[in-house]
Short mmCIF file of C-alpha atoms in Angstrom, two decimals:
data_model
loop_
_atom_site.label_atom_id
_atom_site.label_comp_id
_atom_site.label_asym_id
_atom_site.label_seq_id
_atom_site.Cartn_x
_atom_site.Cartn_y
_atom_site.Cartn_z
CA UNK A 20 0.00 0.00 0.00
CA UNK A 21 2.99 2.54 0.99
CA UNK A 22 4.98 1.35 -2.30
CA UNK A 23 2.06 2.07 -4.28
CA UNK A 24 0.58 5.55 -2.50
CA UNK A 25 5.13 6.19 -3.78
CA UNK A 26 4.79 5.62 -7.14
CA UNK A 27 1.57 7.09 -7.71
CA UNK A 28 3.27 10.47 -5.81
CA UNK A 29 6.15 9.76 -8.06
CA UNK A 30 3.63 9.57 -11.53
CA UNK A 31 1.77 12.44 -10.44
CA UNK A 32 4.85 14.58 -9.64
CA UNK A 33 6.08 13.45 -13.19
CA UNK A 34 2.93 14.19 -15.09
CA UNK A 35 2.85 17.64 -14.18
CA UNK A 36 6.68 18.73 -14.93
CA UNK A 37 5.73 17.04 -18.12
CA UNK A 38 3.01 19.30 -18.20
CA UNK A 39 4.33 22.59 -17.69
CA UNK A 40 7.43 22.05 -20.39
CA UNK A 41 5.15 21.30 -22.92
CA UNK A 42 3.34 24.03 -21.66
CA UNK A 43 6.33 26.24 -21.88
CA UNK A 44 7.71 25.20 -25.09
CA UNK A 45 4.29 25.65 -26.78
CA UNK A 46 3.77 29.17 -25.15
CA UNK A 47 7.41 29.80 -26.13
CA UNK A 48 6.71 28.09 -29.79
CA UNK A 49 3.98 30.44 -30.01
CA UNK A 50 5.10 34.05 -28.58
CA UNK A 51 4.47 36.77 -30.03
CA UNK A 52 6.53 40.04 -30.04
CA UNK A 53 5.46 42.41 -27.31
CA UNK A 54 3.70 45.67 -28.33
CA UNK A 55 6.61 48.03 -28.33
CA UNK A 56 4.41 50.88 -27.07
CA UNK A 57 4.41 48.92 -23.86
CA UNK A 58 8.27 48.27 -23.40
CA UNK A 59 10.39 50.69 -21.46
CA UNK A 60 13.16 52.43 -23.79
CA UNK A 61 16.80 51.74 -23.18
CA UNK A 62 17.82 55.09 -24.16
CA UNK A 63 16.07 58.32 -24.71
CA UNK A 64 17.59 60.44 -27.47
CA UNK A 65 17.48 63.25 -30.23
CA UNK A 66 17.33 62.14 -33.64
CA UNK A 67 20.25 64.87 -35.26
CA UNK A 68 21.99 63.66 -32.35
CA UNK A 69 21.64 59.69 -33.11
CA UNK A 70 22.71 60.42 -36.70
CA UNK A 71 25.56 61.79 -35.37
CA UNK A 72 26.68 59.41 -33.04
CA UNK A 73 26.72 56.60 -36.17
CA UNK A 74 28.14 59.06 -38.51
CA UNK A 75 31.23 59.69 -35.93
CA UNK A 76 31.43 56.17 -34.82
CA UNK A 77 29.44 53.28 -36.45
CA UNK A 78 30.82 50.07 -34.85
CA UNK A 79 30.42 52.06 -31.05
CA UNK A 80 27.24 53.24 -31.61
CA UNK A 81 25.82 50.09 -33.08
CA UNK A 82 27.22 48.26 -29.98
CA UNK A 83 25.43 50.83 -27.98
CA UNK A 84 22.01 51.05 -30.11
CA UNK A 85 21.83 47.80 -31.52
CA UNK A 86 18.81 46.00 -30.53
CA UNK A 87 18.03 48.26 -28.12
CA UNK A 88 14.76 50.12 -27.68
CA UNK A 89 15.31 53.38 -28.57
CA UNK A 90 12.70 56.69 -27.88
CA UNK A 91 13.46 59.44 -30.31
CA UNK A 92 12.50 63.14 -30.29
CA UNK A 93 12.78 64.90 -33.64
CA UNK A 94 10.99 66.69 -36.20
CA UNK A 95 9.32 64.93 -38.66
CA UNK A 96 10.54 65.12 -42.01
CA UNK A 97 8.19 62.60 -44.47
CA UNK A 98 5.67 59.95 -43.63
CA UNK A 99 5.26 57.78 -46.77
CA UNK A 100 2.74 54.62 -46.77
CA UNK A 101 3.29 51.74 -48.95
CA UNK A 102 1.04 50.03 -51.26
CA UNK A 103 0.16 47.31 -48.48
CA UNK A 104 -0.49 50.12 -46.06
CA UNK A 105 2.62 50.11 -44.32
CA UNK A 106 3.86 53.51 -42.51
CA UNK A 107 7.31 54.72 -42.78
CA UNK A 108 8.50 57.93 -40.33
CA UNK A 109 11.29 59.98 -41.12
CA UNK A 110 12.67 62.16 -38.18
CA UNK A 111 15.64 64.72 -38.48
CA UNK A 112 16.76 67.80 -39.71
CA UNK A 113 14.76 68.85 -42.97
CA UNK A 114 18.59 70.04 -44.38
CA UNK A 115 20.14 67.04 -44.38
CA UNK A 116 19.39 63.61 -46.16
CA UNK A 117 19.97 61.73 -43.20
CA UNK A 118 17.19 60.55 -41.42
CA UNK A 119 15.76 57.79 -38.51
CA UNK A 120 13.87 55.90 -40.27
CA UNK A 121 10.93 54.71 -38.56
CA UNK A 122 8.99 51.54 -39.87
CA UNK A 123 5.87 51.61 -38.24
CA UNK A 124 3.80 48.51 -36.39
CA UNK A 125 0.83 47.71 -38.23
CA UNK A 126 -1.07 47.42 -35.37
CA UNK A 127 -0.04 51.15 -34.56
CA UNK A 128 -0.88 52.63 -37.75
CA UNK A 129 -3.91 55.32 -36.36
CA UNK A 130 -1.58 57.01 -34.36
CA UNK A 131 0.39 57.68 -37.58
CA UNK A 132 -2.64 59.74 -38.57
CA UNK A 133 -2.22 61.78 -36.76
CA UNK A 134 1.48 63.34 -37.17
CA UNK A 135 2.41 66.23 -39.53
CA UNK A 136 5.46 67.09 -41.07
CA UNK A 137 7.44 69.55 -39.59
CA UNK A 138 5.70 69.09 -35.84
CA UNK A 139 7.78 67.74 -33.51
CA UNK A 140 7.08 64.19 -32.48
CA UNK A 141 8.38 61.49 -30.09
CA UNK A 142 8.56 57.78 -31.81
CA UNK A 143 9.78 54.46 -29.83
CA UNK A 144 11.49 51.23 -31.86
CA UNK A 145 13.71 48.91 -32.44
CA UNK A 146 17.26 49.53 -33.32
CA UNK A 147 18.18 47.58 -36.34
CA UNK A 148 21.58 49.50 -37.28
CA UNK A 149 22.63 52.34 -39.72
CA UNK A 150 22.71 52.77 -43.33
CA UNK A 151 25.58 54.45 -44.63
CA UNK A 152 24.86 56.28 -48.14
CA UNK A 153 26.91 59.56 -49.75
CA UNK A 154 23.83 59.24 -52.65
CA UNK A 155 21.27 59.01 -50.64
CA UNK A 156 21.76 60.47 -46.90
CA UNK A 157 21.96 57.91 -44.22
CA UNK A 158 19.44 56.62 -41.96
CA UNK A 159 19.82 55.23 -38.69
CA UNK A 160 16.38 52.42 -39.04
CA UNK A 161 14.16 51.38 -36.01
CA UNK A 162 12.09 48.48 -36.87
CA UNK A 163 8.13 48.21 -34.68
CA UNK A 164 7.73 51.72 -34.64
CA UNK A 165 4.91 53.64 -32.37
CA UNK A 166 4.12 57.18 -31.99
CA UNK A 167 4.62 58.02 -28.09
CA UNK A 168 3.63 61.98 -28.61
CA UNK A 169 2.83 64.16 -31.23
CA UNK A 170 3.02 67.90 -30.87
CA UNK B 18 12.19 85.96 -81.72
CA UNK B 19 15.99 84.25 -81.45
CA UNK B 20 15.24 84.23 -77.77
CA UNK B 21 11.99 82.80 -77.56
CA UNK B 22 13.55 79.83 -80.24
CA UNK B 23 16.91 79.63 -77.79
CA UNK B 24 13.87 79.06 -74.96
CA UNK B 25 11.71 76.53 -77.26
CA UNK B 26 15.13 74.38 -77.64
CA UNK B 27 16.13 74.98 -73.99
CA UNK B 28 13.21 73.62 -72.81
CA UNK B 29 13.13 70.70 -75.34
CA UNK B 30 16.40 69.71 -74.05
CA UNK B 31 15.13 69.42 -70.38
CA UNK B 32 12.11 68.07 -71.09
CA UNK B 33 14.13 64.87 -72.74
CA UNK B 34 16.78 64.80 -70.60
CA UNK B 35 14.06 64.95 -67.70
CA UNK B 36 13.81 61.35 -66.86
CA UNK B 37 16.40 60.65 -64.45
CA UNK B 38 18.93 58.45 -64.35
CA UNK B 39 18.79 57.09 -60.95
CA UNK B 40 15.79 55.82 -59.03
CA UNK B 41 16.17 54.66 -55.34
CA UNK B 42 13.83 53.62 -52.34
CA UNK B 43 14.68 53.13 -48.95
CA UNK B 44 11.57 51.24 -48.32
CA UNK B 45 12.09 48.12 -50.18
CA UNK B 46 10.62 45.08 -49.01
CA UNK B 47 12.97 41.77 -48.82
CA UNK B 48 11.00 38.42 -47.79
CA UNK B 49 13.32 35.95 -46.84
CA UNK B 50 11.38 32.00 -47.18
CA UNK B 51 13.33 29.18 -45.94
CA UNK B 52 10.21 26.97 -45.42
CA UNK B 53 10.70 23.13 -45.74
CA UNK B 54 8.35 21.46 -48.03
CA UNK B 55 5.90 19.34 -46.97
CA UNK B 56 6.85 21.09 -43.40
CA UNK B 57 3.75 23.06 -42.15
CA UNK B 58 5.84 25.53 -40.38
CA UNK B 59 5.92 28.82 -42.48
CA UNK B 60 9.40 30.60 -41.85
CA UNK B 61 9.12 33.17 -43.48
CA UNK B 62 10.39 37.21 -42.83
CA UNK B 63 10.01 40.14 -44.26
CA UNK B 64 12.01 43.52 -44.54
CA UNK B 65 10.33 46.41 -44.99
CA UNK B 66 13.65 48.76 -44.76
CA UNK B 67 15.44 47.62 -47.99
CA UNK B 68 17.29 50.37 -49.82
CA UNK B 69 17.90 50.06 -53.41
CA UNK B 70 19.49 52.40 -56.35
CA UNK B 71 19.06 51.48 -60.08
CA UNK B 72 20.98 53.46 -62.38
CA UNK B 73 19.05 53.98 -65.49
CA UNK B 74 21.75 54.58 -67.62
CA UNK B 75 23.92 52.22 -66.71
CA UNK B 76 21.77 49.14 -65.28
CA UNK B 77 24.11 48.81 -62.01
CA UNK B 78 21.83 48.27 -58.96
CA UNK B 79 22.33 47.77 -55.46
CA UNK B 80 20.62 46.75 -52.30
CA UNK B 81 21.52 47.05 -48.50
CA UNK B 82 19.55 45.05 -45.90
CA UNK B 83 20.28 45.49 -42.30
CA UNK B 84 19.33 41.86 -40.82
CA UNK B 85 17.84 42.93 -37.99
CA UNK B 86 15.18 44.14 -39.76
CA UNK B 87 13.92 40.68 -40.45
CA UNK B 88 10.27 40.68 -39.03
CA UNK B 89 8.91 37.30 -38.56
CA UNK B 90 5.30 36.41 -36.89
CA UNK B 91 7.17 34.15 -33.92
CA UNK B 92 9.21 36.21 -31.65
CA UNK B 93 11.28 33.28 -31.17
CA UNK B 94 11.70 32.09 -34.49
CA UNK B 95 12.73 35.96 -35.31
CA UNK B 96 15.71 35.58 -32.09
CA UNK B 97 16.84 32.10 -33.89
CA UNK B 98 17.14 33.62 -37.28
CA UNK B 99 19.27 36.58 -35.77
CA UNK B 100 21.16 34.61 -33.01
CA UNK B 101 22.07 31.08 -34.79
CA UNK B 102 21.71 31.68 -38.48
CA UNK B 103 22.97 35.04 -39.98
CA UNK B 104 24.18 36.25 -36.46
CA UNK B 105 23.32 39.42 -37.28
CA UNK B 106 25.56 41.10 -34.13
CA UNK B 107 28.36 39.72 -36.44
CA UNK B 108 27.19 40.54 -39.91
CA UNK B 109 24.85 43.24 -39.65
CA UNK B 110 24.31 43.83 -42.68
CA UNK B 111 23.76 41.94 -46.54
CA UNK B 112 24.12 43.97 -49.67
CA UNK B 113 24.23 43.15 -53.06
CA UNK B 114 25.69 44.76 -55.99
CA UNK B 115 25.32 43.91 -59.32
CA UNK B 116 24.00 44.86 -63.08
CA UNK B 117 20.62 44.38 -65.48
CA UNK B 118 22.47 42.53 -68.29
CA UNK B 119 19.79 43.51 -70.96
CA UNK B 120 19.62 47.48 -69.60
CA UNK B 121 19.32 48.60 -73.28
CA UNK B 122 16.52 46.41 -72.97
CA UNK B 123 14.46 49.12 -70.87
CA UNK B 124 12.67 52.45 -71.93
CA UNK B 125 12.63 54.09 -68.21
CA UNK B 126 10.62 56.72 -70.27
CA UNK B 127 7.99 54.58 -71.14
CA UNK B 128 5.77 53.17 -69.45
CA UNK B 129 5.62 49.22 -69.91
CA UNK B 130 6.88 46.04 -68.03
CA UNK B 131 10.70 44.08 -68.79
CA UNK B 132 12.01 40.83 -68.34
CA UNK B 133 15.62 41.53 -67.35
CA UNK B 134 18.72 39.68 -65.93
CA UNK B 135 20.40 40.35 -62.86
CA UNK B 136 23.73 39.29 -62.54
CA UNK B 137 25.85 40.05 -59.35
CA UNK B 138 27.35 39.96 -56.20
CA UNK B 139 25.59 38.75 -53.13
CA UNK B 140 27.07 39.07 -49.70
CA UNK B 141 25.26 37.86 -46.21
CA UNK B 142 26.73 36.75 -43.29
CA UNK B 143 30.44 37.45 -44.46
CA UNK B 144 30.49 35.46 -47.56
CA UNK B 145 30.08 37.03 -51.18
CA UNK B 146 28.76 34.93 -53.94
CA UNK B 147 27.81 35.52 -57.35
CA UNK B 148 24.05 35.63 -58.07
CA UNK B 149 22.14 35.29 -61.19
CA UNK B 150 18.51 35.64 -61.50
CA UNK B 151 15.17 36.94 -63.63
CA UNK B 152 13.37 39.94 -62.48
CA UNK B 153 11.01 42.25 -63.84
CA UNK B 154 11.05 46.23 -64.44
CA UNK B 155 7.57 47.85 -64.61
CA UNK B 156 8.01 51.67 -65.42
CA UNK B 157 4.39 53.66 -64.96
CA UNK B 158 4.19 57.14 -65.51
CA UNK B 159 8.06 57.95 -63.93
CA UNK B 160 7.73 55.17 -61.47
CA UNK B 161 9.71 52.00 -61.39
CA UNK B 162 9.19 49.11 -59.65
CA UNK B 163 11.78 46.08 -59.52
CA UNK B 164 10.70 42.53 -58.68
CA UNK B 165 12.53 39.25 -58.60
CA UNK B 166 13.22 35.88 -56.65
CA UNK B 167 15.83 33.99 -56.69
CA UNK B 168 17.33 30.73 -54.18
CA UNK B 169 20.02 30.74 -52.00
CA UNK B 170 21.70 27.56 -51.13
CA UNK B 171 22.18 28.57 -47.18
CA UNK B 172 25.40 26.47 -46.56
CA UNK B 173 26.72 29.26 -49.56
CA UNK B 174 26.66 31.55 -47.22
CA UNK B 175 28.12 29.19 -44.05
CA UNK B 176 24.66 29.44 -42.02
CA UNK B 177 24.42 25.94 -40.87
CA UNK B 178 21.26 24.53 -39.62
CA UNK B 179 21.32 21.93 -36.97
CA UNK B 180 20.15 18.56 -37.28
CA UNK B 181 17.19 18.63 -34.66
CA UNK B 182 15.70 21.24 -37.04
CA UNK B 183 16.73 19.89 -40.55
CA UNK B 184 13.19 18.90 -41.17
CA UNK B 185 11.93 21.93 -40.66
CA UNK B 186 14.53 24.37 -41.98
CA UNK B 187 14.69 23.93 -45.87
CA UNK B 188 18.58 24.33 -47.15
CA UNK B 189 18.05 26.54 -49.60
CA UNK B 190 15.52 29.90 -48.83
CA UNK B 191 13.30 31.63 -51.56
CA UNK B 192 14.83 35.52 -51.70
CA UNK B 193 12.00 37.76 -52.73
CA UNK B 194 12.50 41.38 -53.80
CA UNK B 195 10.19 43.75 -54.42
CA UNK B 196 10.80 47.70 -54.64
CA UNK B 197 9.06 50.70 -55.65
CA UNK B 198 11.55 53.09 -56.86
CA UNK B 199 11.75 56.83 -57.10
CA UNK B 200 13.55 59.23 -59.31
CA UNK B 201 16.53 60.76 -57.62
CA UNK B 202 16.33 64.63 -57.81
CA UNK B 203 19.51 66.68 -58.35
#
């Protein structure tokens, strides 16, 4: 009777550690990627002043930047929406060619709406690194993009 | 009289030599498909930060892709991809550089749709390769858009994909390119 009361414990204990990794692999299987509105930034900064920091030192700044959630304050300079309705933001200085290119969430795309260029606004993303170009200006590019104030 | 004429010619000149010669987005769109067939796992991202130049005149074109940029539907299939594939800390970004090989093929004037080659030089994840593939130019009214795909053979490029996931992971991924491209002013 004791040896079996054991093994049943034993089964039991067993079943539900199975339980909760399958649990956790198919919740980890099936995450999602959280809302960047509601994820703290890593750093705060202007957008001239980004530019600047990858202009004067790429490889430092995209070990500082990279991957990181970044909140930028700048003016905006274009919004332009694709044919599949995806937003692109442009922050900087209207003068120059470089830009922080912001490509917007989907799921955020009212709030885009709602900006104007050349108002001020405030925009939160992901880091994805910096694209040097003499032709073209470059852009420093933030990837899940969402308007945290307009002005 | 000889000045309105020197005008009428003037203006002739511009308005033929209008079209430009270089078009460029920086909104291209890159989907990257290395579904396994038969697998019913889609992996499959897409960049929406792609920029591209085509120079009319001379058919070069070139594309830059930051890696990171990748956007796939599974957060964790999007930290596998950038972690244990193209380690894209390492190689942050993939460009490639190459030439339409039938340019004289294309009136960027006109509106209408090409077949063209693309020959060149791919690079991702450190290694450069040479690339060949069909795409298509569609010019309407001043705009050009650029389409192609092509296949990769991943172990080209040195990303290696681990047994447990062989199955799953197909060894060579569908490259997909589309861009809508704008004249370049100045």
């Amino acid at each position: 009777m004791k040896k079996r009361k054991k093994i049943l414990l034993i089964l039991g204990v067993l079943l539900i550690v199975a339980a909760s990794v399958g649990l956790y692999i198919y919740k980890e299987y099936n995450r999602t990627h959280k809302d960047t509105a509601d994820i703290k930034p890593d750093h705060s900064v202007i957008a001239t002043d980004l530019i600047k920091d990858f202009e004067t030192d790429e490889q430092g700044s995209n070990k500082k930047y990279w991957d990181k959630v970044l909140e930028i304050d700048g003016t905006v300079k274009d919004i332009t929406r694709d044919e599949r309705g995806f937003y692109s933001v442009t922050l900087g200085d209207t003068a120059s060619m470089s830009s922080v290119r912001c490509s917007m969430d989907s799921i955020h795309n009212n709030e885009v709406a709602a900006l104007q260029k050349g108002n001020a606004a405030t925009m939160k993303g992901i880091c994805t690194g910096f694209n040097a170009d003499e032709l073209l200006g470059s852009d420093v590019i933030l990837v899940r993009c969402v308007v945290v104030l307009k002005k | 009289m000889k000045k309105i004429i020197l005008l009428l010619v003037a203006s002739a000149i511009l308005a033929t030599g209008s079209y430009a010669q270089k078009y460029f987005t920086k909104t291209g769109k890159v989907n990257f498909d290395a579904t396994s067939s038969g697998s019913p796992e889609k992996i499959e991202g897409v960049n929406r930060t792609v920029t591209c130049v085509v120079d009319a005149k001379t058919g070069n074109m070139q594309f830059a892709v930051l890696m990171k940029g990748f956007e796939f539907e599974r957060a964790l299939m999007e930290e596998h991809f950038n972690e244990n594939y193209v380690e894209s800390d390492k190689f942050p970004k993939a460009e490639f550089k190459g030439n339409i090989a039938n340019n004289d093929k294309v009136s960027y004037a006109k509106d209408g749709t090409y077949t063209v080659t693309v020959k060149g030089k791919l690079t991702m994840h450190g290694e450069t390769k040479d690339v060949e593939t069909e795409g298509k130019i569609t010019i309407q009214s001043g705009k050009v858009s650029a389409a192609a795909d092509f296949q990769v053979l991943l172990s080209d490029y040195k990303i290696s994909i681990p047994g447990l996931v062989a199955d799953k992971v197909s060894k060579s991924a569908k490259i997909s390119v589309s861009c809508s491209l704008e004249a370049l002013k100045g």
